[in-house]
Amino acid sequence: MQSCDTSPRNNSALHHNDENAWLLKMDDEAPADPNEHQVQSHQDVACNDHIIQCEQQKKIFAVLCISLTLFFAAISYFILWNIIIDNLRYDPHAKLTVIVWIGFSAVCPLLCGIVADAKMGRFISIFGAALLHILGIACVSISAREHNSVKVLSQEVSDTFFYVGLFLIELGKGGILVNITAFGADQINDGETDSVRKYCLRFQWIICFGILLTSIAFCLVMQSQPNCHWVICIISGISMFLSVAIFILGRNNYTSYPPIGSFLLDACKIIWHALRCLVCRRMARGAQPESWFDRSKRTFGGPFLDMQVEDVKLVIKILPIFLCTIVFWPINFQIYVAFAKQSFFMNLKGVPIYLVLLFYPLTISVLVPVIDKLALPLLTRCGVEVTPLKRIGAGMVFCALSLALAGVVEMQRNKPLYGTFQQELLYGTTVNASTMSVFFQVPQHVFYGFANILVFATGLEFAYMESPRYVHGVIIGIFYATIGFSYLLARLVPVLDASKAHGSEEYYFFSLFCLIIVNLMVFTAVSLKYRYLSAPFIVLRSQERGFFSGYRSI
């Protein structure tokens, strides 16, 4: 009987013969007319172009929905923020409440970023944070002072609703802020820094434009109907409902990355294992790691993937950059307070006091398009490489110039050359103001606006582009937490408190100028040692680690 040979060699030959037969069949079925093949190629190209165009339209619609979501959420928060500040004027423990409030708001973005990266994902986290924000609005509206006048609630119950609503709003704001920053950048990130840079600039513009609109609306409503807080709460609630509805509307067009577990827990395990190996001097034979973190890699006998260890190293490399801004942010916060205080003692020239307080969001709203459309493209055409860290350093320089100008204006204001007169401010208070025009403050506000844009928007861009994709929430949360704790530091350190600088404002401005210069020197020393990730490496990293970077449509 003839046996059937099933050896791999014969199997390979059979496979080869089948492949040749398939190719011959394709040749037989090939069209005789070469023009038909050309028509088919044109159809394929047209089909690919249509697919690319559809993807581009989906991306544009997704970014538009996220931008409008942020805009209405900003309106909802900041118009309610005015009520919160107004209510705190009647709180006997207002100072302690503000300190706890600022501290809690500093922690919220980091906690929400950790939860989003580890368990919930961006879409669910933003939606859940928005629901918490709406619940907080309801609590604050219940505690409005008008209800107390008709004895609906006792004062203790009303205060309880107010504080619960306050912290729910901050928790919702933190969840929206940290996750929508990364979620919006995820829609347009193609490995290029220009798209992320433009998104971060427009992100800040949307927030500041929301502050501008809500502050004007609040002042107009309060002038026409004082103590009408429930109307403000209704406006805030409607704005937040619009934000949620628009966000859900674009759900089929979003690109979302699933959570993969706790990065912080894995990072702690990697660091702990590397430290144990360093102390015990355990390592694979013949291996020479570049740093002590590499002892946790499988390449050097550790239990963790090499890419996981590299990502932990990337995150740790970013942290010193954030720490170098921890002096800038409290000074930045006090500059706004000090500039407003300085304007009260200058001739307002008929400008309403609430418009003077809006110099900051107004300058940001004007300067962001200038930087995005004019300054940065012009520098690029001139061959000047403006890296993120250079832009942050330039922001600190502008901050120092703003303080120097404010000190000079304050010295001129106190000269006998300018007379004094009684000027009325908010709530019927009057001050002995100088006849020097408040418009002398315009240059310092312009420099202050440049400083905020270059440090804040560039900081978001740096946090997003230089960190692993699956920990964007954690890194951006750390960035926001740095800002929040800096504001808390500004409240706790008396030297930085602008409200306590009486009769010596020029020395206060020049002291902050010296602090900024010292901070700039430290930041420069740290940033010179930093090495950026190259764009090809970012794309390669996202392609290789599919279980870390895979995406899905919601």
XYZ file of C-alpha atoms in Angstrom:
554
model
C 0.000 0.000 0.000
C 1.288 3.442 -0.857
C 1.831 5.650 2.188
C 1.015 9.303 2.283
C 4.011 11.490 3.153
C 3.021 14.280 5.568
C 6.487 15.631 6.275
C 6.889 19.446 6.621
C 8.971 19.485 3.488
C 6.181 18.003 1.345
C 3.608 20.228 3.068
C 5.722 23.216 2.120
C 5.911 21.992 -1.474
C 2.151 21.505 -1.610
C 1.631 25.000 -0.201
C 4.025 26.368 -2.804
C 2.161 24.590 -5.633
C -1.194 25.904 -4.336
C 0.215 29.417 -4.217
C 1.465 29.131 -7.818
C -1.902 27.820 -8.919
C -3.639 30.749 -7.201
C -1.306 33.222 -8.908
C -1.939 31.585 -12.315
C -5.655 31.767 -11.710
C -5.379 35.451 -10.837
C -3.411 36.017 -14.050
C -6.105 34.241 -16.046
C -8.797 36.341 -14.416
C -6.862 39.593 -14.850
C -8.606 42.101 -17.099
C -7.365 42.254 -20.632
C -7.809 46.029 -20.750
C -5.092 47.891 -18.743
C -7.381 50.921 -18.464
C -9.737 48.889 -16.313
C -6.926 48.344 -13.795
C -6.232 52.079 -13.793
C -9.904 52.850 -13.167
C -9.888 50.410 -10.251
C -6.828 52.178 -8.777
C -8.550 55.552 -9.040
C -11.601 54.130 -7.287
C -9.439 52.814 -4.446
C -7.755 56.200 -4.054
C -11.122 57.959 -4.045
C -12.416 55.505 -1.442
C -9.373 56.114 0.774
C -9.771 59.874 0.410
C -13.421 59.571 1.431
C -12.488 57.537 4.500
C -9.842 60.093 5.485
C -12.319 62.926 4.986
C -14.918 61.177 7.153
C -12.366 60.598 9.907
C -11.359 64.250 9.737
C -14.982 65.357 10.021
C -15.489 63.074 13.021
C -12.392 64.532 14.650
C -13.571 68.111 14.066
C -17.028 67.332 15.453
C -15.515 65.612 18.510
C -13.258 68.584 19.276
C -16.177 70.987 18.781
C -18.359 69.030 21.224
C -15.576 68.917 23.809
C -14.872 72.648 23.420
C -18.547 73.538 23.892
C -18.739 71.144 26.849
C -15.830 72.949 28.467
C -17.297 76.371 27.655
C -20.689 75.741 29.253
C -19.088 73.949 32.210
C -16.844 76.989 32.757
C -19.868 79.306 32.634
C -21.715 77.085 35.112
C -18.810 76.984 37.551
C -17.647 80.582 37.473
C -21.087 82.173 37.673
C -21.717 79.969 40.716
C -18.270 80.829 42.062
C -19.415 84.448 42.454
C -22.297 83.291 44.674
C -19.949 81.172 46.766
C -17.627 84.118 47.356
C -20.583 86.344 48.190
C -21.957 83.809 50.698
C -18.577 83.408 52.367
C -18.714 87.078 53.367
C -21.331 86.067 55.950
C -19.355 83.073 57.233
C -17.767 83.726 60.674
C -15.115 81.114 59.843
C -14.562 82.285 56.289
C -10.751 82.180 56.450
C -10.674 78.534 57.555
C -13.379 77.628 55.038
C -11.421 79.178 52.180
C -8.225 77.350 53.207
C -10.015 73.981 53.369
C -11.802 74.751 50.105
C -8.567 75.574 48.268
C -6.827 72.510 49.704
C -9.675 70.228 48.660
C -9.799 71.749 45.172
C -6.047 71.103 44.844
C -6.423 67.390 45.640
C -9.527 66.754 43.494
C -7.886 66.860 40.017
C -5.202 64.388 41.075
C -7.706 61.978 42.619
C -10.020 62.198 39.612
C -7.106 61.676 37.223
C -6.008 58.563 39.102
C -9.529 57.101 39.086
C -9.995 57.835 35.376
C -6.689 56.250 34.376
C -7.104 53.221 36.602
C -10.802 52.310 36.531
C -13.367 54.504 34.799
C -11.854 55.985 31.653
C -12.199 59.578 30.485
C -15.766 59.549 29.114
C -17.382 58.015 32.194
C -15.256 60.172 34.522
C -16.300 63.411 32.807
C -19.957 62.372 32.790
C -19.868 61.359 36.461
C -18.087 64.578 37.462
C -20.739 66.609 35.626
C -23.495 64.827 37.576
C -21.707 65.638 40.848
C -21.464 69.258 39.740
C -25.220 69.378 39.038
C -25.923 67.870 42.467
C -23.695 70.524 44.042
C -25.603 73.279 42.217
C -28.852 71.902 43.649
C -27.426 71.956 47.186
C -26.159 75.532 46.849
C -29.485 76.698 45.394
C -31.349 75.146 48.345
C -29.100 77.054 50.743
C -29.634 80.437 49.019
C -30.286 83.259 51.444
C -33.701 84.041 49.973
C -35.003 80.714 51.303
C -33.843 81.605 54.788
C -35.870 84.813 54.671
C -39.082 82.811 54.217
C -38.007 80.283 56.888
C -37.964 77.249 54.606
C -34.840 75.893 56.300
C -33.083 76.590 59.550
C -29.703 78.329 59.378
C -27.826 75.161 60.372
C -29.483 73.036 57.675
C -28.967 75.774 55.100
C -25.256 76.007 55.947
C -24.943 72.225 55.707
C -26.431 72.252 52.213
C -24.091 75.084 51.251
C -20.895 73.338 52.383
C -21.920 69.968 50.906
C -22.727 71.697 47.617
C -19.447 73.593 47.737
C -17.359 70.440 47.971
C -19.479 68.531 45.432
C -18.953 71.368 42.967
C -15.199 71.318 43.537
C -15.099 67.542 43.128
C -17.068 67.787 39.890
C -14.920 70.662 38.643
C -11.730 68.724 39.343
C -13.017 65.657 37.484
C -14.106 67.670 34.466
C -10.994 69.827 34.317
C -8.343 67.119 34.472
C -10.103 64.611 32.217
C -11.420 66.958 29.553
C -7.909 68.374 29.148
C -6.502 64.954 28.231
C -9.673 63.792 26.456
C -9.703 66.765 24.105
C -6.016 66.387 23.303
C -6.578 62.675 22.587
C -8.913 63.610 19.730
C -6.332 65.646 17.817
C -3.013 64.115 18.868
C -1.203 62.752 15.818
C 2.315 62.719 17.272
C 2.846 66.408 16.426
C 3.236 69.042 19.108
C 1.593 71.840 17.072
C -1.901 70.383 17.308
C -1.635 69.824 21.069
C -0.127 73.292 21.567
C -3.015 74.946 19.739
C -5.537 72.889 21.707
C -4.008 73.890 25.061
C -3.993 77.575 24.081
C -7.629 77.423 23.045
C -8.425 75.471 26.209
C -7.168 78.388 28.313
C -8.952 80.884 26.060
C -12.277 79.105 26.555
C -11.883 79.166 30.347
C -10.924 82.855 30.486
C -13.667 83.848 28.048
C -16.119 81.973 30.278
C -14.827 83.906 33.311
C -15.274 87.160 31.405
C -18.860 86.450 30.349
C -19.999 85.065 33.699
C -18.493 87.921 35.703
C -20.224 90.508 33.520
C -23.511 88.580 33.684
C -23.266 88.243 37.483
C -22.648 91.964 37.944
C -25.574 92.879 35.684
C -27.969 90.494 37.445
C -26.882 91.605 40.912
C -27.260 95.278 39.983
C -30.795 94.762 38.682
C -31.900 92.271 41.375
C -29.668 92.210 44.477
C -29.705 89.023 46.583
C -31.282 87.098 43.706
C -28.994 84.093 44.076
C -31.548 81.534 42.983
C -31.615 83.094 39.497
C -27.847 82.636 39.265
C -28.225 79.014 40.397
C -30.811 78.379 37.675
C -28.499 79.874 35.025
C -25.652 77.714 36.327
C -27.810 74.585 36.268
C -29.063 75.215 32.718
C -25.501 75.808 31.535
C -24.347 72.545 33.103
C -27.231 70.599 31.537
C -26.256 72.032 28.148
C -22.664 70.971 28.788
C -23.697 67.382 29.549
C -26.088 67.210 26.573
C -23.440 68.421 24.117
C -20.883 66.026 25.569
C -23.217 63.044 25.125
C -24.112 64.219 21.619
C -20.593 63.572 20.381
C -20.133 60.172 22.045
C -20.028 58.236 18.748
C -17.229 60.426 17.406
C -14.815 60.326 20.342
C -11.573 58.399 20.456
C -11.198 56.975 23.946
C -8.470 54.892 25.544
C -9.550 52.253 28.075
C -8.177 52.248 31.642
C -5.479 49.679 32.354
C -5.146 49.732 36.137
C -3.362 51.811 38.735
C -0.148 53.291 37.399
C 0.790 54.635 40.831
C 0.562 51.170 42.362
C 2.726 49.688 39.599
C 5.178 52.580 39.917
C 5.504 51.987 43.672
C 6.166 48.282 43.054
C 8.809 49.090 40.434
C 10.559 51.615 42.667
C 10.417 49.283 45.678
C 11.867 46.362 43.709
C 14.626 48.570 42.267
C 15.538 49.854 45.740
C 15.667 46.309 47.144
C 17.942 45.211 44.303
C 20.102 48.290 44.817
C 20.512 47.612 48.542
C 21.024 43.877 48.098
C 23.111 44.407 44.914
C 21.100 41.822 43.011
C 21.281 41.907 39.236
C 21.591 39.577 36.284
C 25.158 38.611 35.418
C 26.886 40.713 32.830
C 24.167 43.372 32.881
C 25.023 47.054 33.239
C 21.870 49.160 33.806
C 21.856 52.840 32.921
C 20.042 53.759 36.144
C 19.000 52.000 39.319
C 15.400 51.852 38.025
C 16.526 49.434 35.315
C 17.058 46.727 37.937
C 13.292 46.137 37.806
C 13.367 45.350 34.062
C 13.099 41.808 32.797
C 16.230 42.499 30.779
C 18.161 42.782 34.048
C 16.355 40.009 35.888
C 13.398 42.009 37.217
C 9.702 41.065 37.024
C 8.470 44.110 35.042
C 8.318 44.883 31.341
C 11.035 47.204 30.091
C 8.447 49.665 28.747
C 6.718 49.878 32.128
C 9.967 50.815 33.836
C 10.762 53.360 31.121
C 7.368 54.996 31.635
C 7.995 55.322 35.371
C 11.319 56.966 34.574
C 9.561 59.389 32.236
C 7.068 60.417 34.918
C 9.766 60.940 37.533
C 11.745 63.016 35.035
C 8.757 65.377 34.621
C 8.155 66.021 38.327
C 11.125 68.405 38.923
C 9.798 70.668 36.161
C 6.455 70.957 37.960
C 8.150 71.527 41.311
C 10.062 74.462 39.843
C 6.759 76.269 39.245
C 5.560 75.934 42.837
C 6.939 79.421 43.608
C 5.569 80.981 40.433
C 1.927 80.061 41.015
C 1.404 81.633 44.495
C 3.110 84.793 43.234
C 0.894 84.686 40.163
C -2.194 84.435 42.374
C -1.118 87.351 44.554
C -0.305 89.496 41.521
C -3.965 89.445 40.536
C -4.995 90.517 44.051
C -2.260 93.169 44.260
C -3.080 94.641 40.845
C -6.767 94.877 41.750
C -5.899 96.548 45.054
C -3.602 99.000 43.276
C -6.348 99.945 40.806
C -8.723 100.837 43.674
C -6.388 103.697 44.651
C -6.056 105.058 41.117
C -8.404 107.222 39.072
C -10.856 104.812 37.422
C -11.885 107.453 34.853
C -15.502 106.338 35.027
C -14.690 102.664 34.369
C -16.969 100.410 36.476
C -15.051 98.669 39.214
C -16.162 95.201 38.075
C -14.632 95.842 34.641
C -11.332 96.746 36.288
C -11.432 93.391 38.067
C -11.833 91.715 34.661
C -8.536 92.965 33.244
C -7.032 89.486 33.686
C -9.562 87.404 31.674
C -9.854 90.230 29.141
C -6.122 90.308 28.450
C -5.973 86.496 28.218
C -8.872 86.461 25.749
C -7.078 89.014 23.563
C -3.519 87.672 23.859
C -4.155 83.961 23.193
C -4.963 84.556 19.485
C -1.937 86.867 19.268
C 0.371 84.147 20.558
C -1.304 81.347 18.591
C -1.673 83.081 15.227
C 1.111 85.664 15.231
C 3.945 85.332 17.752
C 4.751 81.616 17.650
C 4.350 81.181 13.846
C 6.545 84.252 13.315
C 9.277 82.859 15.552
C 9.085 79.520 13.740
C 9.488 81.212 10.354
C 12.521 83.081 11.678
C 14.125 79.748 12.571
C 13.772 80.178 16.351
C 12.997 76.872 18.070
C 10.568 77.685 20.874
C 10.407 74.530 22.991
C 7.854 74.165 25.820
C 10.416 74.753 28.559
C 11.680 77.875 26.785
C 8.125 79.175 26.668
C 7.620 78.494 30.387
C 10.866 80.319 31.145
C 9.744 83.230 28.950
C 6.487 83.313 30.930
C 8.454 83.750 34.147
C 10.410 86.593 32.530
C 7.151 88.324 31.565
C 5.909 87.839 35.127
C 9.050 89.544 36.473
C 8.613 92.437 34.024
C 4.988 92.812 35.097
C 6.013 93.080 38.746
C 8.755 95.583 37.948
C 6.298 97.785 36.034
C 3.785 97.538 38.887
C 6.444 98.679 41.336
C 7.338 101.672 39.143
C 3.647 102.611 38.771
C 3.194 102.386 42.529
C 6.179 104.687 43.122
C 4.778 107.214 40.665
C 1.302 106.980 42.178
C 2.575 107.969 45.612
C 4.402 111.069 44.338
C 2.996 114.504 45.299
C 2.737 115.284 41.577
C -0.615 113.498 41.581
C -3.327 114.787 43.865
C -5.917 112.728 45.725
C -9.702 112.547 45.766
C -12.459 110.442 47.333
C -13.398 107.518 45.081
C -16.355 105.198 45.654
C -15.853 101.439 45.324
C -18.045 98.396 45.933
C -20.686 98.233 48.678
C -20.583 102.014 49.231
C -16.981 102.138 50.471
C -14.790 105.123 49.591
C -10.993 105.433 49.429
C -8.521 108.270 49.138
C -7.365 107.604 45.552
C -4.668 109.169 43.425
C -5.515 111.182 40.321
C -3.152 108.946 38.314
C -5.148 107.132 35.628
C -5.818 103.417 36.037
C -4.856 102.927 32.378
C -1.202 103.172 33.432
C -1.749 99.586 34.583
C -2.361 98.319 31.043
C 1.312 97.396 30.268
C 1.710 95.380 33.475
C -1.568 93.558 32.773
C -0.373 92.719 29.254
C 2.885 91.251 30.589
C 0.913 89.415 33.278
C -1.354 87.920 30.592
C 1.628 86.751 28.536
C 3.086 85.127 31.668
C -0.101 83.206 32.452
C -0.553 81.948 28.906
C 3.037 80.840 28.438
C 3.211 79.011 31.768
C -0.298 77.515 32.049
C -1.066 76.469 28.464
C 2.508 75.334 27.848
C 2.508 73.421 31.124
C -0.558 71.472 29.971
C 1.090 70.783 26.622
C 4.282 69.623 28.315
C 2.393 67.358 30.738
C 0.481 65.729 27.895
C 3.237 65.304 25.303
C 6.008 64.165 27.650
C 4.065 61.547 29.613
C 2.843 58.043 28.691
C -0.637 58.038 27.217
C -2.198 55.824 29.869
C -1.145 58.153 32.724
C -2.161 61.484 31.205
C -4.804 61.892 33.900
C -2.271 61.398 36.695
C 0.316 63.768 35.207
C -2.162 66.513 34.331
C -3.698 66.006 37.782
C -0.272 66.572 39.340
C 0.059 69.760 37.271
C -3.296 71.083 38.528
C -2.483 69.947 42.071
C 0.753 71.957 41.923
C -1.264 75.051 41.042
C -3.844 74.361 43.764
C -1.301 73.779 46.539
C 0.542 76.904 45.420
C -2.626 78.941 45.939
C -2.968 77.343 49.366
C 0.627 78.347 50.079
C -0.226 81.918 49.068
C -2.986 81.964 51.706
C -0.863 80.461 54.463
C 2.404 82.407 54.032
C 1.944 86.001 55.274
C 4.890 87.294 53.232
C 3.050 86.459 50.000
C -0.318 87.891 51.089
C -0.987 91.040 49.058
C -3.816 92.120 51.375
C -1.300 92.658 54.209
C 0.982 95.010 52.258
C -0.193 98.382 53.576
C 1.717 101.532 52.672
C 4.646 99.636 51.134
C 3.189 98.147 47.977
C 6.186 99.102 45.825
C 8.500 97.106 48.117
C 6.042 94.232 47.954
C 6.151 94.233 44.145
C 9.944 94.391 44.045
C 10.207 91.578 46.609
C 8.043 89.343 44.434
C 10.189 90.370 41.472
C 13.288 89.042 43.256
C 11.511 85.780 44.137
C 10.516 85.256 40.503
C 14.092 85.857 39.346
C 15.394 83.261 41.825
C 12.690 80.828 40.697
C 13.639 81.469 37.065
C 17.280 80.671 37.784
C 16.368 77.363 39.451
C 13.967 76.485 36.633
C 16.634 77.232 34.023
C 19.156 75.005 35.773
C 16.669 72.111 35.919
C 15.340 72.532 32.378
C 18.828 72.552 30.817
C 19.238 68.950 31.969
C 15.897 67.821 30.548
C 15.810 65.769 27.350
C 12.600 65.777 25.326
C 10.916 62.753 23.871
C 11.148 62.753 20.101
C 7.880 62.597 18.138
C 8.838 59.300 16.395
C 9.483 57.714 19.778
C 6.066 58.844 21.019
C 4.340 57.246 18.025
C 6.459 54.091 18.280
C 5.701 53.759 21.977
C 1.958 54.034 21.380
C 2.121 51.425 18.612
C 4.253 48.873 20.465
C 2.297 48.876 23.711
C -1.101 47.958 22.348
C -2.509 46.851 25.687
C -1.574 50.239 27.111
C -2.588 52.410 24.152
C -5.419 50.639 22.327
C -8.441 52.783 21.625
C -12.100 52.260 21.105
C -15.046 54.417 20.070
C -17.744 55.093 22.607
